[in-house]
XYZ file of C-alpha atoms in Angstrom:
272
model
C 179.600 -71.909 -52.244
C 180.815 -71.022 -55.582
C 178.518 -67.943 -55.894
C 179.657 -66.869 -52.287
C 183.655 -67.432 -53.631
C 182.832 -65.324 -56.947
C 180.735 -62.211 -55.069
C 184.092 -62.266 -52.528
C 186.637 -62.026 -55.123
C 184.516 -59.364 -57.484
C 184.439 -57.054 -53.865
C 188.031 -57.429 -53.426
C 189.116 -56.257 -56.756
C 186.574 -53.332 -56.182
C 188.493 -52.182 -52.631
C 191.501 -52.777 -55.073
C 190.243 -50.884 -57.916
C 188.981 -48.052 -54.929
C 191.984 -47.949 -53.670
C 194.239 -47.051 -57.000
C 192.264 -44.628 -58.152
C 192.253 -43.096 -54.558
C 196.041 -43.169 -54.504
C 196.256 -41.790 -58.130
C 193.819 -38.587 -57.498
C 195.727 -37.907 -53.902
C 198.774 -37.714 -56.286
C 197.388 -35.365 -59.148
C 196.003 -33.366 -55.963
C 199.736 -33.448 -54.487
C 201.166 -32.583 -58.133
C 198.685 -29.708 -58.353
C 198.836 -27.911 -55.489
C 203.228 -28.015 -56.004
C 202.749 -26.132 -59.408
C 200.178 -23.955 -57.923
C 203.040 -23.315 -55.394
C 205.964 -22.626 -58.065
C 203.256 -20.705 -59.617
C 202.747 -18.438 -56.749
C 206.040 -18.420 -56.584
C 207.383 -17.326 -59.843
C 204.319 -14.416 -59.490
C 206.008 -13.102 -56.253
C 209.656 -13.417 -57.890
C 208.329 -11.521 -60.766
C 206.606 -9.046 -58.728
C 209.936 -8.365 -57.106
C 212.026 -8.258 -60.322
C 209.750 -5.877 -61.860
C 209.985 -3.214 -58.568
C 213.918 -3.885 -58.377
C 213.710 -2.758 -62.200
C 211.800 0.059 -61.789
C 213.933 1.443 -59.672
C 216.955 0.960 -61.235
C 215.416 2.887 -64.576
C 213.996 5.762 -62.442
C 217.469 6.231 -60.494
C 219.316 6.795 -63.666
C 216.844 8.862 -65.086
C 216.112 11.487 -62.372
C 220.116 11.872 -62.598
C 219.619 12.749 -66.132
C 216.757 15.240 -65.595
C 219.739 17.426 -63.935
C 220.971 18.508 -67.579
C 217.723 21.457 -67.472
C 220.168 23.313 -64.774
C 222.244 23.953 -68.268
C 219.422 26.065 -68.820
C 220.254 29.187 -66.373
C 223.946 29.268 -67.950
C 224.380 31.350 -71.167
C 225.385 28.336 -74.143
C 226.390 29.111 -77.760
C 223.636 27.870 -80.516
C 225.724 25.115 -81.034
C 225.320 23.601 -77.285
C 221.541 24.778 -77.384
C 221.077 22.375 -80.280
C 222.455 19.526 -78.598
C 220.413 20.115 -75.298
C 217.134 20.133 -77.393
C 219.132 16.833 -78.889
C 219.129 15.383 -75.134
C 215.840 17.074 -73.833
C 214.055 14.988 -76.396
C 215.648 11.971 -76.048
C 215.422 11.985 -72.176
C 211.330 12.983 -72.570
C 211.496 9.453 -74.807
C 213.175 7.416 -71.925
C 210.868 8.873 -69.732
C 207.819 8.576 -71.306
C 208.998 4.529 -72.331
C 209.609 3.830 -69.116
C 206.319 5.391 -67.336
C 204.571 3.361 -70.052
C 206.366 -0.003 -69.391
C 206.193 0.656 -65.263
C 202.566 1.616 -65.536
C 201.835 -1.858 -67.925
C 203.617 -4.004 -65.189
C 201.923 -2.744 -62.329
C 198.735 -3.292 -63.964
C 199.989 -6.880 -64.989
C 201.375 -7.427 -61.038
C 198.712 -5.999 -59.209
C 195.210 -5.555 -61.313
C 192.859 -2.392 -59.770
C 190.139 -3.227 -57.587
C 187.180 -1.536 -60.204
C 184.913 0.893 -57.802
C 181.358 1.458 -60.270
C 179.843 4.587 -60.306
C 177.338 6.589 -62.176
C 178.515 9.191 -64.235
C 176.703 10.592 -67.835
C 178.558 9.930 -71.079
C 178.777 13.677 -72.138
C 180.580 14.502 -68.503
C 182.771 11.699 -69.074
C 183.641 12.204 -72.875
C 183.795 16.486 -71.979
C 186.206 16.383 -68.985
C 188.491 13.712 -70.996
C 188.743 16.248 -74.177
C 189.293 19.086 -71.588
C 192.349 17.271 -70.267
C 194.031 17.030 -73.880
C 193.275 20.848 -74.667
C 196.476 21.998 -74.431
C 197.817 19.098 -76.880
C 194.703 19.879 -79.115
C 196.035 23.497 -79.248
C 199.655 22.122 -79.376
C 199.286 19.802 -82.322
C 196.624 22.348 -84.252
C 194.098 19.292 -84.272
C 189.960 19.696 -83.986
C 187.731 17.791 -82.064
C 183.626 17.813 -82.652
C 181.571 16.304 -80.462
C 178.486 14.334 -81.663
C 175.658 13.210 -78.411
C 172.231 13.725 -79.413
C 171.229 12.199 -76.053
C 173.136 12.315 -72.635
C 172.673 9.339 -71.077
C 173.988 7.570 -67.432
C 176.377 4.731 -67.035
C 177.551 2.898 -64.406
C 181.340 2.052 -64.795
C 184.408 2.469 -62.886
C 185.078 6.693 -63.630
C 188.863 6.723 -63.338
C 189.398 3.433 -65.061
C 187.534 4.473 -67.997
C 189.260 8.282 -68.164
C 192.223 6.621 -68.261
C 191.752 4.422 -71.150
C 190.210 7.897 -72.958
C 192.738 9.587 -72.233
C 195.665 6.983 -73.799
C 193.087 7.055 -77.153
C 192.574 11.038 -77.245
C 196.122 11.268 -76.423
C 197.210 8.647 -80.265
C 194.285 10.184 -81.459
C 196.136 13.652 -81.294
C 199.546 12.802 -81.601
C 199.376 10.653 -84.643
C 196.912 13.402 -86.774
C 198.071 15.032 -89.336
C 198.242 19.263 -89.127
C 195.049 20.855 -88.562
C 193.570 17.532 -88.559
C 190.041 16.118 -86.564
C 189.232 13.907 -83.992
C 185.175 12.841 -83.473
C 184.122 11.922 -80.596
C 180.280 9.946 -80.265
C 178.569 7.753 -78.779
C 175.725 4.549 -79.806
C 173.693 1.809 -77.886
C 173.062 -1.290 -78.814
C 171.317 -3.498 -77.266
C 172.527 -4.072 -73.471
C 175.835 -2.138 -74.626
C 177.106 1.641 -75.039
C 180.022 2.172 -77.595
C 181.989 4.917 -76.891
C 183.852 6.055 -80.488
C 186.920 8.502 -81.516
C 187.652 8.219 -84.731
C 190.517 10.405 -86.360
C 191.951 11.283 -89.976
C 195.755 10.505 -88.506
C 197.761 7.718 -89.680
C 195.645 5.379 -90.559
C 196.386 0.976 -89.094
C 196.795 -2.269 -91.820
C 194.228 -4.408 -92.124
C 196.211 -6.966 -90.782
C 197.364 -5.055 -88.058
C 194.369 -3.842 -86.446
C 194.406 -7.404 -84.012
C 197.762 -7.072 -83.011
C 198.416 -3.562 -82.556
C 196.699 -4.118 -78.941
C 199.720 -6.295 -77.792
C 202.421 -5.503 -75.455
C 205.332 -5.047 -77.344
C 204.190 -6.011 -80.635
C 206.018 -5.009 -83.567
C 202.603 -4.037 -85.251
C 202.022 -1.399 -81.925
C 205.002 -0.342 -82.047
C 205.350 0.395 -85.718
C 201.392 2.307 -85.048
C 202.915 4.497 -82.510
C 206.229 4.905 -84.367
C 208.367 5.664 -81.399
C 207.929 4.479 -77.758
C 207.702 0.549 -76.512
C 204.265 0.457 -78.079
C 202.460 0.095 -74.044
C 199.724 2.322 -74.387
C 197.169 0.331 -76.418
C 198.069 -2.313 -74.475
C 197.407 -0.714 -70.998
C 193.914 0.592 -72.293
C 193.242 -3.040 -73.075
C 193.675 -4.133 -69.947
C 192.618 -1.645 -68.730
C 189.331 -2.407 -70.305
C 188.769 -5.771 -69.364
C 188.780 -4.716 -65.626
C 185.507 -2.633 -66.268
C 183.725 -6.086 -68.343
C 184.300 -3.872 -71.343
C 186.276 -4.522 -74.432
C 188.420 -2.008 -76.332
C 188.165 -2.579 -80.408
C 190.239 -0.871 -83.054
C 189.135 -0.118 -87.160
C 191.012 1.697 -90.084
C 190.645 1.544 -93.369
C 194.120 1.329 -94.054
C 197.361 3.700 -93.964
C 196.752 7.758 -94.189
C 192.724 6.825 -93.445
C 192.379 7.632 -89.817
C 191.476 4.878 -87.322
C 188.479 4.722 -84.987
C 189.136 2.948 -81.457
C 185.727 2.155 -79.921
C 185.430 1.066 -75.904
C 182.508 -1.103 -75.256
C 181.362 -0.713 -72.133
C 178.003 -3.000 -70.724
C 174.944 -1.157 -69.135
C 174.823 -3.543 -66.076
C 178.497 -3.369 -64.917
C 178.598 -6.996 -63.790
C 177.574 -8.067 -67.627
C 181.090 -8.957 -68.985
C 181.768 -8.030 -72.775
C 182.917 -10.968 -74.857
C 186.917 -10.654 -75.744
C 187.892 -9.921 -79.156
């Protein structure tokens, strides 16, 4: 009788015991799915804020383009001189806040990657061909180094638009009749896609955090703007599975921004 008493009471407290910890993951379910709901939430507020801002800066800003109709009207040298003074500041406002819309939309609503083949020289060629006129503009060289064209598979338009931000700081920050090189190396499972220049030159210390939004190290690397575009070819990257890495040598040495991109497109590149 005793036995039967003791096996009775050791099954209760087990239905007791079943039952608590029942009741307690029922409630971290409940508490779960409510912050996945403020979550989803706060996304769709954000989402929101970020197109009501967008189109309060463009509003202002198309008014402003108006000040070109100046143009047709015979000025003195004196007004000239202060339209250059507001044509350049309004190409800065425009060009920040292209940069900062462009950054959010990626953040708000990440592209779909579509992978394609396409060989590295086509890709590297009709990127440099879309910068000629700023290669021309900004008296900077570019030499090409591929002793062997080979195929990838990647997303196309993803990946010219992640050269294009790098030729583009590649250009801009040279120095007068400067260079830009532009190769290409395997290793392993992965293709490294280089441009190294002899502009600027990026800290040591500044080569990690020149890549984030914002950043008083990108900012201070681009030395006007929000400091979005490294940034945006980040992200940019990480759609693909690639990675985007930066090296310098330090200030006045050039820099050399290399996107890693993997052979099989489903192989994901490890973060830096």
């Amino acid at each position: 009788m005793e036995d039967i008493s003791k096996f009775l009471k050791r099954d209760y407290n087990s239905l007791v015991t079943d039952k608590v910890l029942n009741d307690e993951i029922e409630r971290a379910y409940q508490l779960l799915q409510k912050a996945y709901e403020d979550i989803d939430k706060l996304r769709k507020e954000k989402t929101e804020f970020i197109s009501f801002i967008t189109h309060l800066l463009r509003t202002p800003l198309t008014n402003l383009s108006a000040f070109h109709l100046l143009e047709k009207y015979n000025i003195s040298e004196e007004q000239q001189e202060i339209l250059n003074i507001a044509k350049h500041g309004y190409r800065e406002m425009e060009y920040i806040i292209n940069r900062a819309i462009e950054y959010f939309s990626i953040v708000t609503d990440p592209p779909t990657p579509n992978f394609e083949k396409i060989d590295i020289l086509t890709l590297i060629g009709d990127s440099i061909f879309e910068k000629l006129e700023k290669f021309r503009e900004m008296k900077v060289n570019y030499f090409v180094n591929i002793e062997k064209n080979i195929t990838i598979e990647t997303d196309i338009d993803i990946v010219f638009k992640i050269l294009n931000i790098l030729i583009d700081n590649a250009v801009k920050f040279n120095r007068k009749h400067g260079k830009v090189f532009f190769s290409y190396n395997e290793i392993d499972d992965k293709i490294l896609i280089n441009i190294q220049d002899t502009g600027l030159g990026i800290k040591k210390d500044a080569l990690e955090k020149i890549f984030f939004p914002f950043s008083v190290q990108n900012i201070k690397f681009h030395s006007h703007g929000a400091g979005l575009s490294l940034a945006i070819a980040k992200n940019l990257s990480h759609f693909i599975n690639s990675e985007l890495t930066a090296d310098s040598e330090g200030l006045g040495l050039g820099s050399t921004f290399t996107l890693i991109l993997p052979q099989n497109p489903n192989f994901v590149i490890e973060k830096k």
